[in-house]
Structures are given as structure tokens and as C-alpha cells.
Short mmCIF file of C-alpha atoms in Angstrom, two decimals:
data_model
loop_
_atom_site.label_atom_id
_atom_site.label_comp_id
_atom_site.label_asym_id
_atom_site.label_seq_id
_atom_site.Cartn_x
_atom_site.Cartn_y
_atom_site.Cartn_z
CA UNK A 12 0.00 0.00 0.00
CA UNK A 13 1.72 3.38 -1.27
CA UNK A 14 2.18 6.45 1.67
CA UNK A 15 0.66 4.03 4.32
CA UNK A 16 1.29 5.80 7.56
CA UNK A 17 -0.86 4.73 10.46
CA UNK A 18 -3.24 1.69 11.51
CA UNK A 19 -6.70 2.85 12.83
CA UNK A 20 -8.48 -0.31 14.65
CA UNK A 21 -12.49 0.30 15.62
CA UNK A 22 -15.51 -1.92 16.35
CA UNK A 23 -17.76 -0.89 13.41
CA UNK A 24 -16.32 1.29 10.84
CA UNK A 25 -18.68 3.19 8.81
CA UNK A 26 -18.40 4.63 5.08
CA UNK A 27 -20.41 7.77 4.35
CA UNK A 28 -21.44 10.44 6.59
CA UNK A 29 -24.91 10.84 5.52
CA UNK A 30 -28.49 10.09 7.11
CA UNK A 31 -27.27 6.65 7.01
CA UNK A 32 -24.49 6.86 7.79
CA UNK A 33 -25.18 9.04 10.49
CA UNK A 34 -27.56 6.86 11.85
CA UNK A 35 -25.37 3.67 11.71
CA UNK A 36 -23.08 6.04 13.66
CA UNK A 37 -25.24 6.98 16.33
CA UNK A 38 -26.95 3.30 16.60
CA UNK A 39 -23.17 1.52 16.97
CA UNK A 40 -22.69 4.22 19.85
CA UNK A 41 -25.46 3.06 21.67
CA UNK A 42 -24.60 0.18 21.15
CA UNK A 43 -21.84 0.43 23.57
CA UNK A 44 -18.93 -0.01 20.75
CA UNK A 45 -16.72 2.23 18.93
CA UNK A 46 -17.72 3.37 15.96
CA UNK A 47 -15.62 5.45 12.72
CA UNK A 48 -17.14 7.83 10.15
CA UNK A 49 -15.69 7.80 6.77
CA UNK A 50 -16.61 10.57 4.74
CA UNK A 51 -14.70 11.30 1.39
CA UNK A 52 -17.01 13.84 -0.03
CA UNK A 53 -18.01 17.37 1.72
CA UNK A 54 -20.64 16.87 4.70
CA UNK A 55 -24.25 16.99 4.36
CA UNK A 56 -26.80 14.69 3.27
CA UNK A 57 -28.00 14.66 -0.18
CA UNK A 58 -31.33 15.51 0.82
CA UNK A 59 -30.13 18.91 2.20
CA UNK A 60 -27.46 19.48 -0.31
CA UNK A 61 -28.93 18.81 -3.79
CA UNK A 62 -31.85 16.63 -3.18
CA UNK A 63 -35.10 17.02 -1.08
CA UNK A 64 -34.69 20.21 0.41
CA UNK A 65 -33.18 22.47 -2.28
CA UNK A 66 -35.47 21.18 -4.68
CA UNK A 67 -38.84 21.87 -2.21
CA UNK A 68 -37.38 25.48 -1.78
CA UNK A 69 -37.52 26.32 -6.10
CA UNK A 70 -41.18 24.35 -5.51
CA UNK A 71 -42.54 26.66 -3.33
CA UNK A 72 -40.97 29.83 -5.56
CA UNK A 73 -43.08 27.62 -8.77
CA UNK A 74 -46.37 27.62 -6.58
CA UNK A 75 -46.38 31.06 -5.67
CA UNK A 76 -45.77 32.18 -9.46
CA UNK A 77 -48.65 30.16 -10.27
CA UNK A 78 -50.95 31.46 -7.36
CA UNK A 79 -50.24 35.05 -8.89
CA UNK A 80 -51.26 33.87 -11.96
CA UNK A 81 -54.26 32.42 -11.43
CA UNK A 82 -56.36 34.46 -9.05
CA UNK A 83 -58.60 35.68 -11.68
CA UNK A 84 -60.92 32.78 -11.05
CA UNK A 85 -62.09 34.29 -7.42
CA UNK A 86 -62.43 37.66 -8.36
CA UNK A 87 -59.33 38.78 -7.42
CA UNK A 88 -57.64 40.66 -9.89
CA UNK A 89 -53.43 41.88 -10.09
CA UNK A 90 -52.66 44.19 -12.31
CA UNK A 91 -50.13 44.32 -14.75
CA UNK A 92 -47.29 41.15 -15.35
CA UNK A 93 -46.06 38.90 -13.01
CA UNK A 94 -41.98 39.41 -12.79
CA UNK A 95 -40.24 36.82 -12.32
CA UNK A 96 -36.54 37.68 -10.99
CA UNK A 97 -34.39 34.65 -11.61
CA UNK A 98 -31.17 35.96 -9.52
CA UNK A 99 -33.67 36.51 -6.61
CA UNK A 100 -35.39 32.92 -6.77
CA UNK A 101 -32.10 31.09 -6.79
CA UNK A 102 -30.29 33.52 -4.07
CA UNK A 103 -32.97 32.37 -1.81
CA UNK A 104 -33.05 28.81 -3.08
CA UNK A 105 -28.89 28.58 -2.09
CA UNK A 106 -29.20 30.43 1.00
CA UNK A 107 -31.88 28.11 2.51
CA UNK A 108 -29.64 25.20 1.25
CA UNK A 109 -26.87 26.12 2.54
CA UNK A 110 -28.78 26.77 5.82
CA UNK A 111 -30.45 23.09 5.82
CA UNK A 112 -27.01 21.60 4.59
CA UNK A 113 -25.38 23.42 8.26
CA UNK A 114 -27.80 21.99 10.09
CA UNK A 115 -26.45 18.99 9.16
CA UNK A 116 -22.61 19.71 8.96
CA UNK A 117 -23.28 21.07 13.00
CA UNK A 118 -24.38 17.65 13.98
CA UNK A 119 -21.09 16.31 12.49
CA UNK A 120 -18.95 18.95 13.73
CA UNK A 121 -19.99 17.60 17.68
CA UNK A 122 -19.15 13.84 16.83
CA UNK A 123 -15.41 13.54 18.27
CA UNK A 124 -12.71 14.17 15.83
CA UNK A 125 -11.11 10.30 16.45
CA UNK A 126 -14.27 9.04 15.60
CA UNK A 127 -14.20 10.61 11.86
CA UNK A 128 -11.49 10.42 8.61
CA UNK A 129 -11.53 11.80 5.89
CA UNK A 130 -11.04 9.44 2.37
CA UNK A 131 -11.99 7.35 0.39
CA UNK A 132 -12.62 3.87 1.43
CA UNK A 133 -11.52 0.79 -0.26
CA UNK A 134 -11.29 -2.79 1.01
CA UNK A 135 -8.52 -4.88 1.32
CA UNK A 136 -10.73 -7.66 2.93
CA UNK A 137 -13.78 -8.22 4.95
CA UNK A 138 -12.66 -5.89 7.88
CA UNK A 139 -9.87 -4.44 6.54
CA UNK A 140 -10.04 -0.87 5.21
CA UNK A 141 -7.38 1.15 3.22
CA UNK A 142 -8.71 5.17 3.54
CA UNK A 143 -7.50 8.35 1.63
CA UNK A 144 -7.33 10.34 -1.20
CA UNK A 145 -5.48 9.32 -4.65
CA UNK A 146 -2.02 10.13 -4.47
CA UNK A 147 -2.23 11.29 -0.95
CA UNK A 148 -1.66 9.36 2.65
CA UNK A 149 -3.36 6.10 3.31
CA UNK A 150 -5.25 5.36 6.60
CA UNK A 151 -5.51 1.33 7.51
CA UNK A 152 -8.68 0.72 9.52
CA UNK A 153 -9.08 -2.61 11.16
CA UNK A 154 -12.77 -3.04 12.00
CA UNK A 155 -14.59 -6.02 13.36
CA UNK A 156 -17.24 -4.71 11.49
CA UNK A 157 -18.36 -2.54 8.65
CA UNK A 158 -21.68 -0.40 7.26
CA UNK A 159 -22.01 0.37 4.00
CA UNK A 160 -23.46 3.69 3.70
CA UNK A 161 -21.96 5.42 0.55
CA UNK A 162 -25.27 6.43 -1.02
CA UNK A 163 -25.90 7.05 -4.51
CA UNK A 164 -25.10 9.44 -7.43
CA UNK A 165 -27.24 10.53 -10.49
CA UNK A 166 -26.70 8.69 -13.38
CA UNK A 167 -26.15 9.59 -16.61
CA UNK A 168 -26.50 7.76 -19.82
CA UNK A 169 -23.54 7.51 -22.12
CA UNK A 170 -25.44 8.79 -25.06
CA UNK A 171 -26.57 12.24 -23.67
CA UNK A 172 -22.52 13.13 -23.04
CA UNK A 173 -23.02 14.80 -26.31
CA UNK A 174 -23.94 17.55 -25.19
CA UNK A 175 -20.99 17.83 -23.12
CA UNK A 176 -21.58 21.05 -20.04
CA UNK A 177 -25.08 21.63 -21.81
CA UNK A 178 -25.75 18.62 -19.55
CA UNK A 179 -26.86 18.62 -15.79
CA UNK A 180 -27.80 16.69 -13.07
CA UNK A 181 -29.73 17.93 -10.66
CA UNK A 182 -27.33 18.17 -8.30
CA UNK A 183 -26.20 21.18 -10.35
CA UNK A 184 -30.01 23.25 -11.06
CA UNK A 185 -29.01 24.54 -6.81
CA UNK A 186 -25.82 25.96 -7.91
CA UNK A 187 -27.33 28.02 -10.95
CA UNK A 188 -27.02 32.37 -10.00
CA UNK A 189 -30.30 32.71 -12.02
CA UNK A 190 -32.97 30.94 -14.68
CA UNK A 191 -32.12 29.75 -17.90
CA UNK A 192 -34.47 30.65 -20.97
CA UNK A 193 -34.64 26.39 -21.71
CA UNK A 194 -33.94 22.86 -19.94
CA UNK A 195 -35.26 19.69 -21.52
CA UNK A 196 -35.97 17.03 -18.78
CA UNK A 197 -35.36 13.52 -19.56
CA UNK A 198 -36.97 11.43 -17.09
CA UNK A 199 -40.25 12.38 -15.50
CA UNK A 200 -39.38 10.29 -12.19
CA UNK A 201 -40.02 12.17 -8.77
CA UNK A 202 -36.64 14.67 -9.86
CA UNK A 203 -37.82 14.82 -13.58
CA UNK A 204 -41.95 16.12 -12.74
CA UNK A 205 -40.72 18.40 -9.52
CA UNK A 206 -38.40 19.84 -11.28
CA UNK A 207 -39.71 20.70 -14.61
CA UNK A 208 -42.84 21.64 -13.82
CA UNK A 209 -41.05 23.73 -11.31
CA UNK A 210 -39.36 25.82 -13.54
CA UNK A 211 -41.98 25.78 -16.32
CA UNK A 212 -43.88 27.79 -13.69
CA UNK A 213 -41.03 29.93 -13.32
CA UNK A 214 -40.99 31.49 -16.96
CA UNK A 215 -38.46 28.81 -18.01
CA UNK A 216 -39.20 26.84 -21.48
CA UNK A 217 -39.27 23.37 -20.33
CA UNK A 218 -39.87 19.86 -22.31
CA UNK A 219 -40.26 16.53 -20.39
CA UNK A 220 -39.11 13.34 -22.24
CA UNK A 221 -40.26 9.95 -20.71
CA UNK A 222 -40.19 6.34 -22.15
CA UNK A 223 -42.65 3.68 -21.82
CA UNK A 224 -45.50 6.51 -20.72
CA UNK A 225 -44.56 6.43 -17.29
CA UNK A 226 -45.30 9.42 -14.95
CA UNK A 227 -43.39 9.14 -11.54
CA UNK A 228 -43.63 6.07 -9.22
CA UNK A 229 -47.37 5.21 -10.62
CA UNK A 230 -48.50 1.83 -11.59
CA UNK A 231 -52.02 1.95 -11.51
CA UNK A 232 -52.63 2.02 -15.31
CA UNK A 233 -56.14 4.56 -14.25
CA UNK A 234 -54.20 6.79 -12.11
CA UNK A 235 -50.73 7.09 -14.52
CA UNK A 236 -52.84 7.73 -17.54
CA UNK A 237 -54.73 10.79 -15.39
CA UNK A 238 -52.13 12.05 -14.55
CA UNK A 239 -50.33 12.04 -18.15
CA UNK A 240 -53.32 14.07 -18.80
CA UNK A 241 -52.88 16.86 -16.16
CA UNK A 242 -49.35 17.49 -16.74
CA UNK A 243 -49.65 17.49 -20.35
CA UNK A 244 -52.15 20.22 -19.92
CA UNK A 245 -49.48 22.48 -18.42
CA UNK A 246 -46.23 21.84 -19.98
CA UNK A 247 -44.61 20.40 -22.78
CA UNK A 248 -44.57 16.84 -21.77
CA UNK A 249 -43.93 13.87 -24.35
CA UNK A 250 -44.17 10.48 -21.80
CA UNK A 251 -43.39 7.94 -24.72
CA UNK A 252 -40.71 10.06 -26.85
CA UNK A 253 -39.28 8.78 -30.10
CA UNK A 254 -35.76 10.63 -29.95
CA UNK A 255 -34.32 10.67 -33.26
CA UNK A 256 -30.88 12.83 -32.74
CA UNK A 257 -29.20 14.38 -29.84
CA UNK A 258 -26.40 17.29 -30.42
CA UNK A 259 -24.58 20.32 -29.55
CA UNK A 260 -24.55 23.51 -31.70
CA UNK A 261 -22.62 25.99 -29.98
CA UNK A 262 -23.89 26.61 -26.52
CA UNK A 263 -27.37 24.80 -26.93
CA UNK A 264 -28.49 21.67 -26.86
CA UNK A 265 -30.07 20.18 -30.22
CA UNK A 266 -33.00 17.34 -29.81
CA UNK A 267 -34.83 15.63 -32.78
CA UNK A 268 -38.01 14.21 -31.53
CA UNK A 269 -41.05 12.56 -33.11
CA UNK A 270 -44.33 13.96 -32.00
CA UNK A 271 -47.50 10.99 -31.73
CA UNK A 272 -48.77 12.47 -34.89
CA UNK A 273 -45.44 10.90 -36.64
CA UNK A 274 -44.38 14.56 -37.55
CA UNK A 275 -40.61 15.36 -36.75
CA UNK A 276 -39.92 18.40 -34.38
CA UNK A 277 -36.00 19.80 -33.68
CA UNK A 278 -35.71 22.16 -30.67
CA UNK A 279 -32.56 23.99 -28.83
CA UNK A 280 -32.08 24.29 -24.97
CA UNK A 281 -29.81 25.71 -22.87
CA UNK A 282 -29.64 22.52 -20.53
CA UNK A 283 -30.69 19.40 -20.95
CA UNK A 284 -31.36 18.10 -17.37
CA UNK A 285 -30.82 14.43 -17.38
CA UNK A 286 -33.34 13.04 -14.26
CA UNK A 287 -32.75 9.41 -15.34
CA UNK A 288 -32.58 7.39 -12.49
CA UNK A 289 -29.43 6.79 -9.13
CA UNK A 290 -26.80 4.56 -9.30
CA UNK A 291 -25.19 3.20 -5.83
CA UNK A 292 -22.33 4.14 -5.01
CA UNK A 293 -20.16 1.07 -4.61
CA UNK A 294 -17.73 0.68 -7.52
CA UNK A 295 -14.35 1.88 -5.96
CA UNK A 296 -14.79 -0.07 -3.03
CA UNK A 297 -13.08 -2.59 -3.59
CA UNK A 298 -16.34 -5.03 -3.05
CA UNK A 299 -14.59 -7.94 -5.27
CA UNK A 300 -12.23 -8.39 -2.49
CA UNK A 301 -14.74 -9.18 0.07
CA UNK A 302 -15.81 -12.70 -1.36
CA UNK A 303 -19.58 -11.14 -1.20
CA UNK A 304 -22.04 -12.02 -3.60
CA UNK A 305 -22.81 -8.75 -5.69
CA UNK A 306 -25.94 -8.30 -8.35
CA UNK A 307 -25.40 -6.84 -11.79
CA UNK A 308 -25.14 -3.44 -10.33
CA UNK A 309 -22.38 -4.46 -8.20
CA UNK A 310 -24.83 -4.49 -4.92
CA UNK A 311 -23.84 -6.98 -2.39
CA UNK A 312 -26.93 -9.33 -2.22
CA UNK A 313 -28.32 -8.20 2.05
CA UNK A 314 -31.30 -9.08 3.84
CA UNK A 315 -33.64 -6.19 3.50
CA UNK A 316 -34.86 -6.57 7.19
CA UNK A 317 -31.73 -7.33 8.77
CA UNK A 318 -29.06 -5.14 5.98
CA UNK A 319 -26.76 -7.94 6.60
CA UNK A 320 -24.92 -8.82 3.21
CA UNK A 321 -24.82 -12.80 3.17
CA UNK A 322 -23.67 -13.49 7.10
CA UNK A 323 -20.64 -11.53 6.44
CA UNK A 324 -20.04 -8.46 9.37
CA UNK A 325 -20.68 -6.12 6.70
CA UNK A 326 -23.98 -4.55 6.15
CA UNK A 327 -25.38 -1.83 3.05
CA UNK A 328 -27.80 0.78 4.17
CA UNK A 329 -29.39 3.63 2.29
CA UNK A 330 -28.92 4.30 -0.83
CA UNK A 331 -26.00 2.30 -1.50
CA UNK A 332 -28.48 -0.92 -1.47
CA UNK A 333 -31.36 0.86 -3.50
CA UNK A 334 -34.01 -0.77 -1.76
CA UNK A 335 -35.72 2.71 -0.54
CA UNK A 336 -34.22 5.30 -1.28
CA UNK A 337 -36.22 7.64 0.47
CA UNK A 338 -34.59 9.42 3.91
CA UNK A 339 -36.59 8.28 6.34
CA UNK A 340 -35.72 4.64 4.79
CA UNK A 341 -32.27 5.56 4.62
CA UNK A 342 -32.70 6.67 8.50
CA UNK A 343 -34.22 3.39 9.83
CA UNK A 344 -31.56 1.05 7.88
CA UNK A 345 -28.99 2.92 9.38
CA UNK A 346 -30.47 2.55 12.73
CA UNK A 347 -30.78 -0.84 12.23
CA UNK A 348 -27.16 -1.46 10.62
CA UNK A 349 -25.68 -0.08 13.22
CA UNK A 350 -27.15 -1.78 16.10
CA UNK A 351 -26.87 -5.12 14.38
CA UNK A 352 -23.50 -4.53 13.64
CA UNK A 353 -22.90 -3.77 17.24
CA UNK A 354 -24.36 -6.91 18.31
CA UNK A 355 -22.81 -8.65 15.81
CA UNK A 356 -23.26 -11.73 15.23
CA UNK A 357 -26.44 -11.73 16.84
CA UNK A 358 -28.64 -9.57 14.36
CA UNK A 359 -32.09 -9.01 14.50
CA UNK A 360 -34.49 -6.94 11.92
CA UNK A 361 -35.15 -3.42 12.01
CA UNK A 362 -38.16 -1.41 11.95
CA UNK A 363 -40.08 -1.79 8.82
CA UNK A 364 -42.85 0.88 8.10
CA UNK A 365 -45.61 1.14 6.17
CA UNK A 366 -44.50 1.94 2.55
CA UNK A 367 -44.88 5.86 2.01
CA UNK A 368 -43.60 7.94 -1.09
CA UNK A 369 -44.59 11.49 -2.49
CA UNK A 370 -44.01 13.42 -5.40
CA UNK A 371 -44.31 17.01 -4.63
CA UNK A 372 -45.82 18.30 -7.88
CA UNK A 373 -49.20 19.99 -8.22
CA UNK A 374 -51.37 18.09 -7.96
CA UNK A 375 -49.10 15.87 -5.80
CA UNK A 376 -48.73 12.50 -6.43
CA UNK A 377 -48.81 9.46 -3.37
CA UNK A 378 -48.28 5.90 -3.08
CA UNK A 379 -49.11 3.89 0.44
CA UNK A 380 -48.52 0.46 1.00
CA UNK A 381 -49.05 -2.09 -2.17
CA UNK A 382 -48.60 -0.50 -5.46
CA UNK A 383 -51.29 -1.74 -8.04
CA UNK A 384 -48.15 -3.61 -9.48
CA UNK A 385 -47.59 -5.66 -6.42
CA UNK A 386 -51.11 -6.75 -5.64
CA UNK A 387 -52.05 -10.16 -6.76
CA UNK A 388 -54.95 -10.25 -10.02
CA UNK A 389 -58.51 -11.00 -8.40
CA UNK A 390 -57.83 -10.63 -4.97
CA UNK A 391 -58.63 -7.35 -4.04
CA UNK A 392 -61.34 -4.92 -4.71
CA UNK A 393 -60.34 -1.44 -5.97
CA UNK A 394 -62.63 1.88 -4.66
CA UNK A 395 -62.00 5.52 -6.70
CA UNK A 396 -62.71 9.27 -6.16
CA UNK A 397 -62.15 11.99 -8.53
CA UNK A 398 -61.41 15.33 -6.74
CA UNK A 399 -62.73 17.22 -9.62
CA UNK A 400 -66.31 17.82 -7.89
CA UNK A 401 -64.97 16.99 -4.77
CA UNK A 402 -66.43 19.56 -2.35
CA UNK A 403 -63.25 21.30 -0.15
CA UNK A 404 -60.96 20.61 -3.24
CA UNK A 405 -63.65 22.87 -5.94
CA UNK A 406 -63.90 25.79 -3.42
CA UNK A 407 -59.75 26.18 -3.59
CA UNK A 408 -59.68 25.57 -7.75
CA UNK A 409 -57.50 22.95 -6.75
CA UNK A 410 -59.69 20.04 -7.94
CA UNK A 411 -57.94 18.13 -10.10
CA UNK A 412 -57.05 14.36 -9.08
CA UNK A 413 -58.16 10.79 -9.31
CA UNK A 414 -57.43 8.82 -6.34
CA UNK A 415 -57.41 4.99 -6.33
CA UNK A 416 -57.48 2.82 -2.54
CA UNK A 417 -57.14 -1.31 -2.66
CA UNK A 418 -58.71 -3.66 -0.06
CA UNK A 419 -58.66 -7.47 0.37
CA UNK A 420 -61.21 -9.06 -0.88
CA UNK A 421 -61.76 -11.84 1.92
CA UNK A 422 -60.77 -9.53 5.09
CA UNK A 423 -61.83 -6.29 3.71
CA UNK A 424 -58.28 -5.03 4.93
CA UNK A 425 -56.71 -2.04 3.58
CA UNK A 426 -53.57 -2.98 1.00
CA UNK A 427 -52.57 0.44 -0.22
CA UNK A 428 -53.59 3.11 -2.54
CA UNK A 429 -51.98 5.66 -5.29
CA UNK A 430 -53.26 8.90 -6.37
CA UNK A 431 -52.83 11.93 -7.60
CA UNK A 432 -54.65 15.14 -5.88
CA UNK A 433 -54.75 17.95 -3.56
CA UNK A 434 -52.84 17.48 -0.55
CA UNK A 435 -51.84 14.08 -0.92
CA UNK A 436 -48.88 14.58 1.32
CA UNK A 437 -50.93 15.36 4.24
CA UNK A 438 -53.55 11.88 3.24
CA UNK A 439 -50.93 9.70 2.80
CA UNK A 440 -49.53 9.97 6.02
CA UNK A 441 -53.23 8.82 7.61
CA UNK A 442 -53.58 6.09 4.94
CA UNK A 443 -49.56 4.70 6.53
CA UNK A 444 -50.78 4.60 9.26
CA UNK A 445 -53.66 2.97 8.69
CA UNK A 446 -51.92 0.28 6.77
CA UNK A 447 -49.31 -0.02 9.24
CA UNK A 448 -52.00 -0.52 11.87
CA UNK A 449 -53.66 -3.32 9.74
CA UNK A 450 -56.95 -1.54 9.84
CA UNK A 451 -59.83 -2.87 7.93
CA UNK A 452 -61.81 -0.21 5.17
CA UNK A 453 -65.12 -0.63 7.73
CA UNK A 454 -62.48 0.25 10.56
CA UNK A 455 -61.53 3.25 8.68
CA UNK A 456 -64.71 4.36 7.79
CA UNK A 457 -65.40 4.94 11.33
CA UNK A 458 -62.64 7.31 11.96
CA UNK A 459 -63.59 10.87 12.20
CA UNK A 460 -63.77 13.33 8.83
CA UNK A 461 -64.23 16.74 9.56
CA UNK A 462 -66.59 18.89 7.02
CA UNK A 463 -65.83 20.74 5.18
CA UNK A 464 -62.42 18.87 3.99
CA UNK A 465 -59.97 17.35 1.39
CA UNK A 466 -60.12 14.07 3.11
CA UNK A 467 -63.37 13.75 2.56
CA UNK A 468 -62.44 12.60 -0.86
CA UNK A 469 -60.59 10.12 0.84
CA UNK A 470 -63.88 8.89 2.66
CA UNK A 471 -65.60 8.39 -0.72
CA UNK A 472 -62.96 6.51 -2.16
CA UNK A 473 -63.41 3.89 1.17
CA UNK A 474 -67.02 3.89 0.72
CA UNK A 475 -66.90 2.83 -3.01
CA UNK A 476 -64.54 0.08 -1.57
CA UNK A 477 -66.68 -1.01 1.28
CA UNK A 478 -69.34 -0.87 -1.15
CA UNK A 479 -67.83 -3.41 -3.47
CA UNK A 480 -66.38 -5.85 -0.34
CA UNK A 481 -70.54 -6.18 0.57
CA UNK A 482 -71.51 -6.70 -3.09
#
């Protein structure tokens, strides 16, 4: 090993200080053993730094350009245009970042300074650790154990390099000073439909490219195809493109794309954001000299419940195993990697919630529980509301939204639901816990709803269900 110059030896070392990692951190502490934090990157999680929290803040700066916009509709007119100032959005979309992002680097600042290095980690074996930076001193950290916590980066298809720094991730959208003119989106994931229709309500021309017609997370065939139409209805948004060329002219971006009608359409951006998915990060560490068993992404196979790999002391939490990548996900596997790898080799499994995601477009878009893709043909009964008369939802001129909620057919218990409406991020946290408390759609139905009120939409949905279970 070149510039080897000391031997670190710890009870659980730990690579990647974010929520994760943080958590393993904390959770091997408690655990009564010592614990290292190995961080090659800047601190901060990626939800503060580039992810959920910078990307909420240009949201909220979309929602209130569209509120301006559209007050007409109650009487209430503003006069004149509504200015957008680009240099004042994104000043306030950094400063907030940087203010969530030293929230986080505080909390790391008060862990001890022998219980964190900075490098990258690469292993030499099972327990064995060589940490550093290319070219620079190497660290050799002994641990009797190690967590896997080296999340996950955006990645980026090999064909869309054309475009060389016309291309973005959108890691870099929070370091822009102000607005571009254009962005094509490729991808309308969670990233893809935040973001674009973020800054298509910001003045900025925008173009979302999908394949296979699907719109975020969405299964349900009903739902998706919904809420193809709604987002259509606002931007550009082509869910099944045909791309026929991809190129750089100068400073823009050049994309030949066939329209459903069959005719052929060439536009320039400034940017073309590519929202295509996250890769783990684990090549570079050196997996292949663990013995583990790694899946065609290079993942070491684990136990979801336990994030054991194999019954190795090593264990993958976050987003380094891609299981769910959400943070509060990321948060509870590194809770529970930590304390099983301080009781090591007696591991138990973690806390397992109910399944929750959100996309925070408008309307917003929820999954609880079973997807319509997981639930088994013919054994559950499926109940619907459309917010579009529904009362609460009309009165705001926010009533757009078709909401979908699945119930077994021989218990009548709830299984999950997806939607897209008003407020979904507010239902979807009753409709978790109703899942993760096993209720049944009569048990539900005999919760409170208040009147006059967006859940009430959600009360009509159970009723069509409960209707069908007595049929």
C-alpha cells in the first residue's frame, strides 16, 4: 500500500457520513462499541445538499408564481405582469440550502474528531479498510465490522454526453445564479416532474421526455394515464418520446423528436437536465475483495430486514443498497445497521414501516402500501374518487385528481392506494398509518372526517370500496 502511515483499529467502521451513515453512527454508539465515520465527499446529506430540500425550496418559488397567476378565477384581480426575478429565486433557493445543509454539517462537527477520517474507502478484505485520497496518505482501519453507507449518485447515460456542459444533473439546477431561458428534462421520475414543472412555472421553457409513458412512481394504469393528462395540460410533456438525434450547436443543446402524430420536431435548450434514475455508489470499493455475492449493479446481495450482506459483518444501508431510497428509509436502515452490527453476530431486523412515497408536484402525487403492481390479479377490490367535484378541493380551484385505494377481498383489509390530488402529502400519512395498523376499510370508515375537507375525498374513495367488499 503506497504512503501508508498509520493503523486505525475500531468496532464498526462506517463509510459515508450521511443520514445513514449518520444513523449507523449513532446506533453503533449506543450500542456500547466504537464506531468510525468515513466521509470522502463534503458533509451533508444529499437531501439537504442537492436533493429534497433544495429542490422543495424552487417548488414553493413555482407555486407562488402560479398562485399570482391564477387568481382571476375568485375575483381577485393583479394588475399588470407577473416578474419573475431569476437571480432573486435562486439567491434564496442557495441560501436556505446552505442553511439546511449546516444543520447537518453542525451535527457532524460535535461527533469527536477520532471518531471521523476523511477518504476514500476501499477494502482490502472483509474488515480491513485502506482510507484516503489518490495520491495522498493512506489510513488502515481494522474493524470487526463494517456499514455500508456510501449512497448514490445521479446517473447519466452515455449517449446524452453529447452535449458535453449543456448537460446537468440535478445536483447542479441549486448551484445556478439565475434561470435559464430552456432545460429539456429527460426522465419524468419524482426529480424529472418536480423539477420541470417547477421551472416551467417559473418562466423557463421546459420539455419533459419519458419512455414507456410512465409518470413518476405510478403503476395503476387509471391513475398514470390521469395524470399524463394533467401534466400534459401544463407543460410540454412527451411520456413515450421517439428521440431521433441528440447534439450540440454551440452553446445549446439540439434534440430531434417525433411527436405521436409521426411529424418530426427539432428544438434547442440551454440545458438538458438528465433526471434518469441513481446509481449506488459502490464501484471503488473494492467489493470484489470481500468474497460477497454482488448483483449486476455491483450491490452486495443483504437481507432487507436485517441489511446484513450474506452473514458476512458487513452490512449496506441507504442508498447504496437501493431498496428505498427515500430518507426516512435511509434513516431506519442505518439505525438498524448499526445496532446489528454492534451486536454482531447476533442480528435481528429493524423497523419496517408502512410503505410511504410522495411526489411534490401539483397536484401531488402518493403511493401507500401495495402498489397496483404488487397486488395479486382478483384478490382485491379497488374503490375511486375523482377530486374534480370533490367539495373542499372545488372551493380552492385545486380540484384536479383521481385517487385509487385497494382492499382485500376476503378480510376487507386495507392494502394500499396511489393517487394523484390535492394534498396528498398530508392523506398519505393517515392512509400509513392505517396500513401499518392493519386496519380494515369498515375500521376506517369509522374514523372521524371533519366537514368541510380534502379528506373527505378520501372517505368516498373507502365507501366505493366497502361498497364493493358487501356486493
Amino acid at each position: 500500500m503506497t504512503n501508508q502511515s498509520k493503523i486505525i483499529t475500531t468496532d464498526v467502521a462506517i463509510i459515508g457520513a450521511g443520514t445513514a451513515g449518520l444513523a449507523a453512527y449513532r446506533a453503533a454508539i449506543a450500542g456500547g462499541k466504537r464506531a468510525l465515520l468515513i466521509e470522502g465527499g463534503p458533509y451533508g446529506t444529499t437531501c439537504a445538499r442537492v436533493g429534497c430540500m433544495p429542490s422543495k425550496l424552487l417548488i414553493a418559488a413555482a407555486e407562488a408564481a402560479h398562485e399570482a397567476r391564477h387568481t382571476a378565477a375568485f375575483g381577485v384581480h393583479i394588475d399588470g405582469d407577473i416578474r419573475i426575478d431569476g437571480r432573486e429565486v435562486m439567491d434564496r433557493v442557495k441560501r436556505e440550502r446552505d442553511r439546511f445543509v449546516g444543520f447537518v454539517v453542525k451535527s457532524v462537527d460535535g461527533i469527536p474528531a477520532e471518531h471521523k477520517l476523511a477518504g476514500f474507502a476501499r477494502f482490502v478484505d472483509n474488515t480491513t479498510l485502506q482510507v484516503g485520497f489518490d495520491g495522498g496518505e493512506q489510513t488502515l482501519v481494522q474493524a470487526s465490522r463494517v456499514v455500508i453507507a456510501s449512497g448514490s449518485s445521479p446517473a447519466i447515460p452515455e449517449a446524452f454526453k453529447v452535449f458535453g456542459d449543456r448537460l446537468i444533473v440535478n445536483d447542479d439546477v441549486f448551484n445556478w445564479d439565475t434561470l435559464p431561458e430552456s432545460v429539456a428534462v429527460f426522465g419524468p421520475g419524482v426529480i424529472g416532474l418536480e423539477l420541470g414543472q417547477a421551472l416551467s412555472r417559473l418562466g423557463v421553457k421546459v420539455r419533459l421526455f419519458g419512455v414507456r409513458g410512465g409518470v413518476g412512481p405510478l403503476t395503476d394504469p387509471q391513475v398514470r394515464d390521469y395524470a399524463k393528462g394533467v401534466f400534459r395540460s401544463e407543460f410540454a410533456f412527451n411520456p413515450d418520446a421517439q428521440i431521433e438525434n441528440m447534439a450540440r450547436d454551440g452553446d445549446k443543446a439540439v434534440i430531434t423528436f417525433r411527436e405521436a402524430n409521426g411529424e418530426s420536431v427539432t428544438e434547442s435548450y440551454d440545458y438538458v437536465l438528465a433526471a434518469t434514475g441513481r446509481t449506488p455508489n459502490v464501484r471503488g470499493l473494492g467489493l470484489e475483495n470481500t468474497g460477497l455475492t454482488l448483483d449486476e449493479r455491483g450491490v452486495p446481495l443483504f437481507n432487507p430486514d436485517t441489511t446484513q450482506c450474506g452473514t458476512s459483518p458487513i452490512f449496506i444501508a441507504g442508498d447504496a443498497n437501493h431498496f428505498l431510497p427515500l430518507l426516512h428509509e435511509a434513516a431506519d436502515e442505518g439505525k438498524t445497521a448499526g445496532t446489528n452490527a454492534a451486536t454482531w453476530p447476533q442480528v435481528n431486523p429493524g423497523l419496517r414501516r408502512a410503505t410511504i412515497a410522495v411526489v411534490f408536484s401539483d397536484p401531488q402525487i402518493a403511493m401507500v402500501g401495495q402498489r397496483f403492481a404488487d397486488l395479486v390479479p382478483d384478490s382485491f377490490v379497488t374503490g375511486e374518487v375523482s377530486f374534480e367535484d370533490q367539495g373542499r378541493s372545488r372551493v380552492m380551484l385545486r380540484n384536479k385528481g383521481l385517487m385509487h385505494v385497494y382492499a382485500d377481498k376476503q378480510t376487507g383489509r386495507f392494502l394500499g392506494s396511489e393517487w394523484i390530488g390535492p394534498r396528498a402529502e398530508n392523506i398519505a400519512h393517515l392512509l400509513a398509518w392505517a396500513v401499518q395498523q392493519q386496519l380494515t376499510v369498515p375500521q376506517m370508515l369509522d374514523m372521524p372526517f371533519y366537514h368541510p375537507v380534502v379528506e373527505e375525498g378520501l372517505r368516498t374513495a373507502l365507501r366505493d370500496v366497502a361498497a364493493k367488499l358487501a356486493a
